[in-house]
């Protein structure tokens, strides 16, 4: 039986995720909530959704304007259930960006504001990190900064044969002294401020700080603790899937051309 299985794996193509054809919308995931055409009737009636949101990711600005902070969103779907059809789960899961503001989206009368088509301005550190890692990939030390281990589970899964992180040259190492980047999860509880800072300090320049998971991006359900620096990459989701994490890493290395707001705008406008 084992022999037949081995033979099958030689004959049939490998079941490895193809990054170039992977979609930001996943058919079986809830993804982030987005407005439906019904929101044109007015956003004030979304007050129940805003109230029920456990992380207060929805802000109703006026009768016509509503703001979503997808860096706070757990993708739990609670807001859509009580929105009287004005919100829906989009299945959009690529909630990662090189700046925190990119994850904040404003909808006017149910339509997403037009996004800038200018190239994203990278910080000096992001540019240097890109130069270092575009060809060779990077090594990271993971720091669980008061998280709940879900991000760690997904990071573990990113090394399995479906996602295969190492084909991108991305590997987890035991010591920050051997790392190019820190990937941290959790809202950085007070007991984890110093360990995270120490891990960050010992890495040589250029280096990158990667906030992985909604808690690391915004605190999520908890107050956000002190980070050693402004992250170079924010990957939201509670937890983000392995393919989302890896696409985020590819964006940071300059191997994937992606802007969160641009991709979301395109998908919503084409519906
Ligand atoms: S956290 Fe849950 S309730 Fe809040 S915006 Fe996201 S999906 Fe909606």
PDB file of C-alpha atoms and ligand atoms in Angstrom:
ATOM      1  CA  UNK A   1       0.000   0.000   0.000  1.00  0.00           C
ATOM      2  CA  UNK A   2       2.823   2.361   0.963  1.00  0.00           C
ATOM      3  CA  UNK A   3       4.582   1.526  -2.272  1.00  0.00           C
ATOM      4  CA  UNK A   4       1.465   2.495  -4.292  1.00  0.00           C
ATOM      5  CA  UNK A   5       1.237   5.755  -2.398  1.00  0.00           C
ATOM      6  CA  UNK A   6       4.906   6.514  -3.109  1.00  0.00           C
ATOM      7  CA  UNK A   7       4.357   5.649  -6.771  1.00  0.00           C
ATOM      8  CA  UNK A   8       1.333   7.945  -6.944  1.00  0.00           C
ATOM      9  CA  UNK A   9       3.343  10.836  -5.523  1.00  0.00           C
ATOM     10  CA  UNK A  10       5.976  10.335  -8.236  1.00  0.00           C
ATOM     11  CA  UNK A  11       3.436  10.287 -11.062  1.00  0.00           C
ATOM     12  CA  UNK A  12       1.029  13.048 -10.033  1.00  0.00           C
ATOM     13  CA  UNK A  13       2.078  16.672  -9.658  1.00  0.00           C
ATOM     14  CA  UNK A  14       3.017  17.902  -6.206  1.00  0.00           C
ATOM     15  CA  UNK A  15       0.272  19.416  -4.138  1.00  0.00           C
ATOM     16  CA  UNK A  16       2.233  22.569  -3.253  1.00  0.00           C
ATOM     17  CA  UNK A  17       0.507  25.926  -3.080  1.00  0.00           C
ATOM     18  CA  UNK A  18       1.270  28.025  -6.137  1.00  0.00           C
ATOM     19  CA  UNK A  19       1.884  31.544  -4.851  1.00  0.00           C
ATOM     20  CA  UNK A  20       1.389  33.080  -8.278  1.00  0.00           C
ATOM     21  CA  UNK A  21      -2.123  31.726  -8.767  1.00  0.00           C
ATOM     22  CA  UNK A  22      -3.293  31.843  -5.130  1.00  0.00           C
ATOM     23  CA  UNK A  23      -6.213  34.210  -4.554  1.00  0.00           C
ATOM     24  CA  UNK A  24      -6.740  36.761  -1.766  1.00  0.00           C
ATOM     25  CA  UNK A  25     -10.309  35.453  -1.541  1.00  0.00           C
ATOM     26  CA  UNK A  26     -10.736  32.023  -0.023  1.00  0.00           C
ATOM     27  CA  UNK A  27     -13.997  30.188  -0.756  1.00  0.00           C
ATOM     28  CA  UNK A  28     -14.356  28.569   2.658  1.00  0.00           C
ATOM     29  CA  UNK A  29     -13.037  31.338   4.906  1.00  0.00           C
ATOM     30  CA  UNK A  30     -15.151  34.136   6.351  1.00  0.00           C
ATOM     31  CA  UNK A  31     -12.503  36.720   5.681  1.00  0.00           C
ATOM     32  CA  UNK A  32     -13.120  40.372   6.502  1.00  0.00           C
ATOM     33  CA  UNK A  33     -16.622  41.899   6.630  1.00  0.00           C
ATOM     34  CA  UNK A  34     -17.480  44.336   3.816  1.00  0.00           C
ATOM     35  CA  UNK A  35     -20.603  46.408   3.076  1.00  0.00           C
ATOM     36  CA  UNK A  36     -23.304  45.200   0.705  1.00  0.00           C
ATOM     37  CA  UNK A  37     -25.329  47.506  -1.563  1.00  0.00           C
ATOM     38  CA  UNK A  38     -27.898  47.714   1.240  1.00  0.00           C
ATOM     39  CA  UNK A  39     -25.524  49.990   3.167  1.00  0.00           C
ATOM     40  CA  UNK A  40     -26.422  52.788   0.748  1.00  0.00           C
ATOM     41  CA  UNK A  41     -29.607  53.161   2.813  1.00  0.00           C
ATOM     42  CA  UNK A  42     -27.484  54.543   5.656  1.00  0.00           C
ATOM     43  CA  UNK A  43     -24.788  53.407   8.031  1.00  0.00           C
ATOM     44  CA  UNK A  44     -26.380  54.480  11.313  1.00  0.00           C
ATOM     45  CA  UNK A  45     -28.297  51.204  11.411  1.00  0.00           C
ATOM     46  CA  UNK A  46     -24.929  49.475  11.688  1.00  0.00           C
ATOM     47  CA  UNK A  47     -24.730  50.571  15.305  1.00  0.00           C
ATOM     48  CA  UNK A  48     -25.636  47.048  16.507  1.00  0.00           C
ATOM     49  CA  UNK A  49     -22.768  45.600  14.467  1.00  0.00           C
ATOM     50  CA  UNK A  50     -20.383  48.239  15.813  1.00  0.00           C
ATOM     51  CA  UNK A  51     -21.575  47.521  19.342  1.00  0.00           C
ATOM     52  CA  UNK A  52     -21.275  43.743  19.028  1.00  0.00           C
ATOM     53  CA  UNK A  53     -17.767  43.840  17.535  1.00  0.00           C
ATOM     54  CA  UNK A  54     -15.486  42.500  20.291  1.00  0.00           C
ATOM     55  CA  UNK A  55     -12.502  44.610  19.212  1.00  0.00           C
ATOM     56  CA  UNK A  56     -14.395  47.774  18.215  1.00  0.00           C
ATOM     57  CA  UNK A  57     -13.084  47.538  14.686  1.00  0.00           C
ATOM     58  CA  UNK A  58     -16.118  49.356  13.231  1.00  0.00           C
ATOM     59  CA  UNK A  59     -16.521  53.092  13.610  1.00  0.00           C
ATOM     60  CA  UNK A  60     -19.662  54.838  12.389  1.00  0.00           C
ATOM     61  CA  UNK A  61     -18.639  58.355  11.446  1.00  0.00           C
ATOM     62  CA  UNK A  62     -21.887  59.658   9.925  1.00  0.00           C
ATOM     63  CA  UNK A  63     -25.064  58.522   8.197  1.00  0.00           C
ATOM     64  CA  UNK A  64     -23.032  57.837   5.059  1.00  0.00           C
ATOM     65  CA  UNK A  65     -19.537  57.073   6.337  1.00  0.00           C
ATOM     66  CA  UNK A  66     -18.282  53.988   8.143  1.00  0.00           C
ATOM     67  CA  UNK A  67     -14.688  52.997   8.908  1.00  0.00           C
ATOM     68  CA  UNK A  68     -13.281  49.525   9.386  1.00  0.00           C
ATOM     69  CA  UNK A  69      -9.942  48.870  11.024  1.00  0.00           C
ATOM     70  CA  UNK A  70      -9.073  45.490   9.578  1.00  0.00           C
ATOM     71  CA  UNK A  71      -5.971  45.428  11.748  1.00  0.00           C
ATOM     72  CA  UNK A  72      -8.351  44.978  14.684  1.00  0.00           C
ATOM     73  CA  UNK A  73     -10.690  42.532  12.950  1.00  0.00           C
ATOM     74  CA  UNK A  74     -10.746  38.926  14.192  1.00  0.00           C
ATOM     75  CA  UNK A  75     -12.776  37.825  11.151  1.00  0.00           C
ATOM     76  CA  UNK A  76     -15.309  36.363  13.575  1.00  0.00           C
ATOM     77  CA  UNK A  77     -18.347  37.292  11.461  1.00  0.00           C
ATOM     78  CA  UNK A  78     -20.438  38.537  14.419  1.00  0.00           C
ATOM     79  CA  UNK A  79     -21.032  41.954  12.849  1.00  0.00           C
ATOM     80  CA  UNK A  80     -22.478  40.483   9.662  1.00  0.00           C
ATOM     81  CA  UNK A  81     -25.008  38.368  11.545  1.00  0.00           C
ATOM     82  CA  UNK A  82     -26.742  41.381  13.092  1.00  0.00           C
ATOM     83  CA  UNK A  83     -26.313  43.834  10.202  1.00  0.00           C
ATOM     84  CA  UNK A  84     -29.686  43.247   8.551  1.00  0.00           C
ATOM     85  CA  UNK A  85     -27.890  42.262   5.345  1.00  0.00           C
ATOM     86  CA  UNK A  86     -25.754  45.424   5.201  1.00  0.00           C
ATOM     87  CA  UNK A  87     -22.508  43.574   5.809  1.00  0.00           C
ATOM     88  CA  UNK A  88     -21.299  40.293   4.434  1.00  0.00           C
ATOM     89  CA  UNK A  89     -18.322  38.018   4.935  1.00  0.00           C
ATOM     90  CA  UNK A  90     -16.110  38.609   1.916  1.00  0.00           C
ATOM     91  CA  UNK A  91     -13.748  35.629   2.105  1.00  0.00           C
ATOM     92  CA  UNK A  92     -10.919  38.176   1.620  1.00  0.00           C
ATOM     93  CA  UNK A  93      -8.058  36.897   3.758  1.00  0.00           C
ATOM     94  CA  UNK A  94      -4.945  38.768   2.553  1.00  0.00           C
ATOM     95  CA  UNK A  95      -5.069  41.234   5.424  1.00  0.00           C
ATOM     96  CA  UNK A  96      -1.413  42.217   5.457  1.00  0.00           C
ATOM     97  CA  UNK A  97       0.375  45.468   4.720  1.00  0.00           C
ATOM     98  CA  UNK A  98       3.650  47.292   5.124  1.00  0.00           C
ATOM     99  CA  UNK A  99       1.984  50.095   7.064  1.00  0.00           C
ATOM    100  CA  UNK A 100      -0.633  50.013   9.791  1.00  0.00           C
ATOM    101  CA  UNK A 101      -2.768  52.701   8.097  1.00  0.00           C
ATOM    102  CA  UNK A 102      -3.176  50.563   4.982  1.00  0.00           C
ATOM    103  CA  UNK A 103      -5.440  48.238   6.997  1.00  0.00           C
ATOM    104  CA  UNK A 104      -7.882  51.078   7.823  1.00  0.00           C
ATOM    105  CA  UNK A 105     -10.620  51.431   5.219  1.00  0.00           C
ATOM    106  CA  UNK A 106     -13.365  54.042   4.835  1.00  0.00           C
ATOM    107  CA  UNK A 107     -16.640  53.301   3.055  1.00  0.00           C
ATOM    108  CA  UNK A 108     -18.861  56.150   1.876  1.00  0.00           C
ATOM    109  CA  UNK A 109     -22.452  55.107   1.138  1.00  0.00           C
ATOM    110  CA  UNK A 110     -21.309  51.500   1.075  1.00  0.00           C
ATOM    111  CA  UNK A 111     -18.468  52.103  -1.413  1.00  0.00           C
ATOM    112  CA  UNK A 112     -14.815  51.911  -0.596  1.00  0.00           C
ATOM    113  CA  UNK A 113     -12.956  55.191  -1.018  1.00  0.00           C
ATOM    114  CA  UNK A 114     -10.772  55.344  -4.116  1.00  0.00           C
ATOM    115  CA  UNK A 115      -7.243  54.257  -3.338  1.00  0.00           C
ATOM    116  CA  UNK A 116      -3.969  55.829  -4.373  1.00  0.00           C
ATOM    117  CA  UNK A 117      -2.271  54.120  -7.296  1.00  0.00           C
ATOM    118  CA  UNK A 118       1.125  55.565  -6.349  1.00  0.00           C
ATOM    119  CA  UNK A 119       3.804  53.013  -5.437  1.00  0.00           C
ATOM    120  CA  UNK A 120       3.898  52.298  -1.731  1.00  0.00           C
ATOM    121  CA  UNK A 121       6.605  54.437  -0.068  1.00  0.00           C
ATOM    122  CA  UNK A 122       8.943  52.032   1.705  1.00  0.00           C
ATOM    123  CA  UNK A 123      10.863  53.108   4.780  1.00  0.00           C
ATOM    124  CA  UNK A 124      14.672  53.083   4.586  1.00  0.00           C
ATOM    125  CA  UNK A 125      14.714  49.951   6.727  1.00  0.00           C
ATOM    126  CA  UNK A 126      12.151  48.155   4.541  1.00  0.00           C
ATOM    127  CA  UNK A 127      14.237  49.014   1.462  1.00  0.00           C
ATOM    128  CA  UNK A 128      17.444  47.692   2.999  1.00  0.00           C
ATOM    129  CA  UNK A 129      15.714  44.531   4.200  1.00  0.00           C
ATOM    130  CA  UNK A 130      14.332  43.987   0.713  1.00  0.00           C
ATOM    131  CA  UNK A 131      17.814  44.323  -0.803  1.00  0.00           C
ATOM    132  CA  UNK A 132      19.134  41.760   1.648  1.00  0.00           C
ATOM    133  CA  UNK A 133      16.366  39.185   1.306  1.00  0.00           C
ATOM    134  CA  UNK A 134      14.841  39.427  -2.186  1.00  0.00           C
ATOM    135  CA  UNK A 135      17.124  36.728  -3.567  1.00  0.00           C
ATOM    136  CA  UNK A 136      18.096  34.683  -0.572  1.00  0.00           C
ATOM    137  CA  UNK A 137      15.047  34.781   1.736  1.00  0.00           C
ATOM    138  CA  UNK A 138      15.387  35.337   5.481  1.00  0.00           C
ATOM    139  CA  UNK A 139      15.675  33.630   8.829  1.00  0.00           C
ATOM    140  CA  UNK A 140      13.410  34.599  11.668  1.00  0.00           C
ATOM    141  CA  UNK A 141      13.140  34.069  15.374  1.00  0.00           C
ATOM    142  CA  UNK A 142       9.559  33.743  16.597  1.00  0.00           C
ATOM    143  CA  UNK A 143       8.573  35.409  19.872  1.00  0.00           C
ATOM    144  CA  UNK A 144       5.249  34.462  21.466  1.00  0.00           C
ATOM    145  CA  UNK A 145       4.521  37.755  23.200  1.00  0.00           C
ATOM    146  CA  UNK A 146       1.489  36.725  25.286  1.00  0.00           C
ATOM    147  CA  UNK A 147      -0.330  35.137  22.365  1.00  0.00           C
ATOM    148  CA  UNK A 148      -2.564  32.075  22.498  1.00  0.00           C
ATOM    149  CA  UNK A 149      -0.448  29.741  20.324  1.00  0.00           C
ATOM    150  CA  UNK A 150      -2.780  29.881  17.325  1.00  0.00           C
ATOM    151  CA  UNK A 151      -0.285  31.946  15.325  1.00  0.00           C
ATOM    152  CA  UNK A 152       2.458  29.487  16.288  1.00  0.00           C
ATOM    153  CA  UNK A 153       0.285  26.629  14.998  1.00  0.00           C
ATOM    154  CA  UNK A 154      -0.105  28.349  11.655  1.00  0.00           C
ATOM    155  CA  UNK A 155       3.607  29.191  11.511  1.00  0.00           C
ATOM    156  CA  UNK A 156       4.342  25.500  12.110  1.00  0.00           C
ATOM    157  CA  UNK A 157       1.931  24.616   9.316  1.00  0.00           C
ATOM    158  CA  UNK A 158       3.702  27.048   6.979  1.00  0.00           C
ATOM    159  CA  UNK A 159       6.584  24.531   6.867  1.00  0.00           C
ATOM    160  CA  UNK A 160       4.462  21.557   5.816  1.00  0.00           C
ATOM    161  CA  UNK A 161       4.556  20.176   2.284  1.00  0.00           C
ATOM    162  CA  UNK A 162       1.517  22.183   1.146  1.00  0.00           C
ATOM    163  CA  UNK A 163       2.899  25.635   1.996  1.00  0.00           C
ATOM    164  CA  UNK A 164       6.597  24.790   2.114  1.00  0.00           C
ATOM    165  CA  UNK A 165       8.034  28.000   3.550  1.00  0.00           C
ATOM    166  CA  UNK A 166      11.615  26.887   2.909  1.00  0.00           C
ATOM    167  CA  UNK A 167      11.208  26.995  -0.861  1.00  0.00           C
ATOM    168  CA  UNK A 168      11.096  30.795  -0.383  1.00  0.00           C
ATOM    169  CA  UNK A 169      14.246  30.637   1.727  1.00  0.00           C
ATOM    170  CA  UNK A 170      12.229  31.500   4.835  1.00  0.00           C
ATOM    171  CA  UNK A 171      13.219  29.549   7.913  1.00  0.00           C
ATOM    172  CA  UNK A 172      12.683  29.744  11.650  1.00  0.00           C
ATOM    173  CA  UNK A 173      15.843  29.712  13.799  1.00  0.00           C
ATOM    174  CA  UNK A 174      16.338  29.151  17.497  1.00  0.00           C
ATOM    175  CA  UNK A 175      18.461  32.184  18.291  1.00  0.00           C
ATOM    176  CA  UNK A 176      17.813  35.809  17.365  1.00  0.00           C
ATOM    177  CA  UNK A 177      21.590  36.080  16.839  1.00  0.00           C
ATOM    178  CA  UNK A 178      21.150  33.975  13.689  1.00  0.00           C
ATOM    179  CA  UNK A 179      18.014  35.765  12.515  1.00  0.00           C
ATOM    180  CA  UNK A 180      17.269  38.575  10.056  1.00  0.00           C
ATOM    181  CA  UNK A 181      13.820  39.229  11.493  1.00  0.00           C
ATOM    182  CA  UNK A 182      11.597  38.824  14.524  1.00  0.00           C
ATOM    183  CA  UNK A 183       8.096  37.478  14.006  1.00  0.00           C
ATOM    184  CA  UNK A 184       6.030  38.096  17.119  1.00  0.00           C
ATOM    185  CA  UNK A 185       2.513  37.092  18.066  1.00  0.00           C
ATOM    186  CA  UNK A 186       0.238  38.320  20.841  1.00  0.00           C
ATOM    187  CA  UNK A 187      -0.474  41.777  22.261  1.00  0.00           C
ATOM    188  CA  UNK A 188       2.938  42.002  24.016  1.00  0.00           C
ATOM    189  CA  UNK A 189       1.879  41.495  27.631  1.00  0.00           C
ATOM    190  CA  UNK A 190       3.963  43.348  30.193  1.00  0.00           C
ATOM    191  CA  UNK A 191       6.120  40.291  31.016  1.00  0.00           C
ATOM    192  CA  UNK A 192       7.026  39.927  27.348  1.00  0.00           C
ATOM    193  CA  UNK A 193       8.105  43.513  26.681  1.00  0.00           C
ATOM    194  CA  UNK A 194      11.708  42.912  27.816  1.00  0.00           C
ATOM    195  CA  UNK A 195      12.199  39.490  26.094  1.00  0.00           C
ATOM    196  CA  UNK A 196      10.853  40.885  22.824  1.00  0.00           C
ATOM    197  CA  UNK A 197      13.088  43.922  23.102  1.00  0.00           C
ATOM    198  CA  UNK A 198      16.156  41.781  23.892  1.00  0.00           C
ATOM    199  CA  UNK A 199      15.500  39.506  20.911  1.00  0.00           C
ATOM    200  CA  UNK A 200      15.112  42.580  18.685  1.00  0.00           C
ATOM    201  CA  UNK A 201      18.256  44.296  19.987  1.00  0.00           C
ATOM    202  CA  UNK A 202      20.616  41.386  19.255  1.00  0.00           C
ATOM    203  CA  UNK A 203      19.758  41.136  15.553  1.00  0.00           C
ATOM    204  CA  UNK A 204      22.170  42.871  13.200  1.00  0.00           C
ATOM    205  CA  UNK A 205      20.938  45.589  10.806  1.00  0.00           C
ATOM    206  CA  UNK A 206      19.120  45.540   8.442  1.00  0.00           C
ATOM    207  CA  UNK A 207      16.377  43.688  10.251  1.00  0.00           C
ATOM    208  CA  UNK A 208      12.611  43.508  10.226  1.00  0.00           C
ATOM    209  CA  UNK A 209       9.960  43.342  12.903  1.00  0.00           C
ATOM    210  CA  UNK A 210       6.873  41.414  11.814  1.00  0.00           C
ATOM    211  CA  UNK A 211       3.585  41.625  13.716  1.00  0.00           C
ATOM    212  CA  UNK A 212       1.804  38.333  13.065  1.00  0.00           C
ATOM    213  CA  UNK A 213      -1.872  37.983  14.014  1.00  0.00           C
ATOM    214  CA  UNK A 214      -4.502  40.538  15.003  1.00  0.00           C
ATOM    215  CA  UNK A 215      -3.245  40.726  18.608  1.00  0.00           C
ATOM    216  CA  UNK A 216       0.260  41.613  17.428  1.00  0.00           C
ATOM    217  CA  UNK A 217      -1.094  44.179  14.967  1.00  0.00           C
ATOM    218  CA  UNK A 218      -3.493  46.033  17.252  1.00  0.00           C
ATOM    219  CA  UNK A 219      -3.833  44.172  20.556  1.00  0.00           C
ATOM    220  CA  UNK A 220      -7.108  42.594  19.360  1.00  0.00           C
ATOM    221  CA  UNK A 221      -9.153  41.850  22.468  1.00  0.00           C
ATOM    222  CA  UNK A 222      -6.379  43.200  24.704  1.00  0.00           C
ATOM    223  CA  UNK A 223      -4.556  46.482  25.204  1.00  0.00           C
ATOM    224  CA  UNK A 224      -1.539  46.744  22.910  1.00  0.00           C
ATOM    225  CA  UNK A 225       1.745  46.495  24.793  1.00  0.00           C
ATOM    226  CA  UNK A 226       5.071  48.185  24.063  1.00  0.00           C
ATOM    227  CA  UNK A 227       6.847  47.033  20.938  1.00  0.00           C
ATOM    228  CA  UNK A 228      10.585  47.574  20.476  1.00  0.00           C
ATOM    229  CA  UNK A 229      10.023  49.343  17.136  1.00  0.00           C
ATOM    230  CA  UNK A 230       7.338  50.084  14.558  1.00  0.00           C
ATOM    231  CA  UNK A 231       6.722  46.802  12.689  1.00  0.00           C
ATOM    232  CA  UNK A 232       7.822  46.577   9.052  1.00  0.00           C
ATOM    233  CA  UNK A 233       5.017  44.167   8.210  1.00  0.00           C
ATOM    234  CA  UNK A 234       1.541  43.773   9.726  1.00  0.00           C
ATOM    235  CA  UNK A 235      -0.284  40.482   9.156  1.00  0.00           C
ATOM    236  CA  UNK A 236      -3.791  40.601  10.602  1.00  0.00           C
ATOM    237  CA  UNK A 237      -6.135  37.646  11.163  1.00  0.00           C
ATOM    238  CA  UNK A 238      -6.861  35.633  14.257  1.00  0.00           C
ATOM    239  CA  UNK A 239      -4.782  33.683  13.338  1.00  0.00           C
ATOM    240  CA  UNK A 240      -3.730  34.315   9.735  1.00  0.00           C
ATOM    241  CA  UNK A 241      -3.578  31.221   7.554  1.00  0.00           C
ATOM    242  CA  UNK A 242      -0.107  29.895   6.578  1.00  0.00           C
ATOM    243  CA  UNK A 243      -0.545  31.038   2.969  1.00  0.00           C
ATOM    244  CA  UNK A 244      -1.455  34.538   4.185  1.00  0.00           C
ATOM    245  CA  UNK A 245       1.639  34.641   6.410  1.00  0.00           C
ATOM    246  CA  UNK A 246       3.881  33.491   3.573  1.00  0.00           C
ATOM    247  CA  UNK A 247       2.428  35.951   1.069  1.00  0.00           C
ATOM    248  CA  UNK A 248       3.055  38.671   3.654  1.00  0.00           C
ATOM    249  CA  UNK A 249       6.677  37.551   3.934  1.00  0.00           C
ATOM    250  CA  UNK A 250       6.960  37.570   0.139  1.00  0.00           C
ATOM    251  CA  UNK A 251       5.610  41.122   0.074  1.00  0.00           C
ATOM    252  CA  UNK A 252       8.237  42.200   2.590  1.00  0.00           C
ATOM    253  CA  UNK A 253      10.994  40.594   0.480  1.00  0.00           C
ATOM    254  CA  UNK A 254       9.716  42.297  -2.682  1.00  0.00           C
ATOM    255  CA  UNK A 255       8.735  39.040  -4.366  1.00  0.00           C
ATOM    256  CA  UNK A 256       4.989  39.751  -4.346  1.00  0.00           C
ATOM    257  CA  UNK A 257       3.417  42.927  -5.667  1.00  0.00           C
ATOM    258  CA  UNK A 258       0.425  43.582  -3.447  1.00  0.00           C
ATOM    259  CA  UNK A 259      -1.371  46.415  -1.701  1.00  0.00           C
ATOM    260  CA  UNK A 260      -4.184  45.534   0.656  1.00  0.00           C
ATOM    261  CA  UNK A 261      -6.433  48.491  -0.174  1.00  0.00           C
ATOM    262  CA  UNK A 262      -5.839  48.227  -3.909  1.00  0.00           C
ATOM    263  CA  UNK A 263      -6.665  44.498  -3.994  1.00  0.00           C
ATOM    264  CA  UNK A 264      -9.781  44.926  -1.856  1.00  0.00           C
ATOM    265  CA  UNK A 265     -10.972  47.899  -3.923  1.00  0.00           C
ATOM    266  CA  UNK A 266     -10.525  45.958  -7.160  1.00  0.00           C
ATOM    267  CA  UNK A 267     -12.498  42.990  -5.885  1.00  0.00           C
ATOM    268  CA  UNK A 268     -15.353  45.104  -4.502  1.00  0.00           C
ATOM    269  CA  UNK A 269     -15.601  47.269  -7.633  1.00  0.00           C
ATOM    270  CA  UNK A 270     -15.729  44.240  -9.924  1.00  0.00           C
ATOM    271  CA  UNK A 271     -18.591  42.576  -8.086  1.00  0.00           C
TER     272      UNK A 271
HETATM  273  S1  LIG B   1     -13.919  41.449  14.713  1.00  0.00           S
HETATM  274 FE1  LIG B   1     -15.739  40.298  14.159  1.00  0.00          FE
HETATM  275  S2  LIG B   1     -17.407  41.696  14.636  1.00  0.00           S
HETATM  276 FE2  LIG B   1     -15.543  42.945  14.562  1.00  0.00          FE
HETATM  277  S3  LIG B   1     -15.402  43.733  12.444  1.00  0.00           S
HETATM  278 FE3  LIG B   1     -14.252  41.825  12.546  1.00  0.00          FE
HETATM  279  S4  LIG B   1     -15.713  40.261  11.902  1.00  0.00           S
HETATM  280 FE4  LIG B   1     -16.903  42.048  12.485  1.00  0.00          FE
END
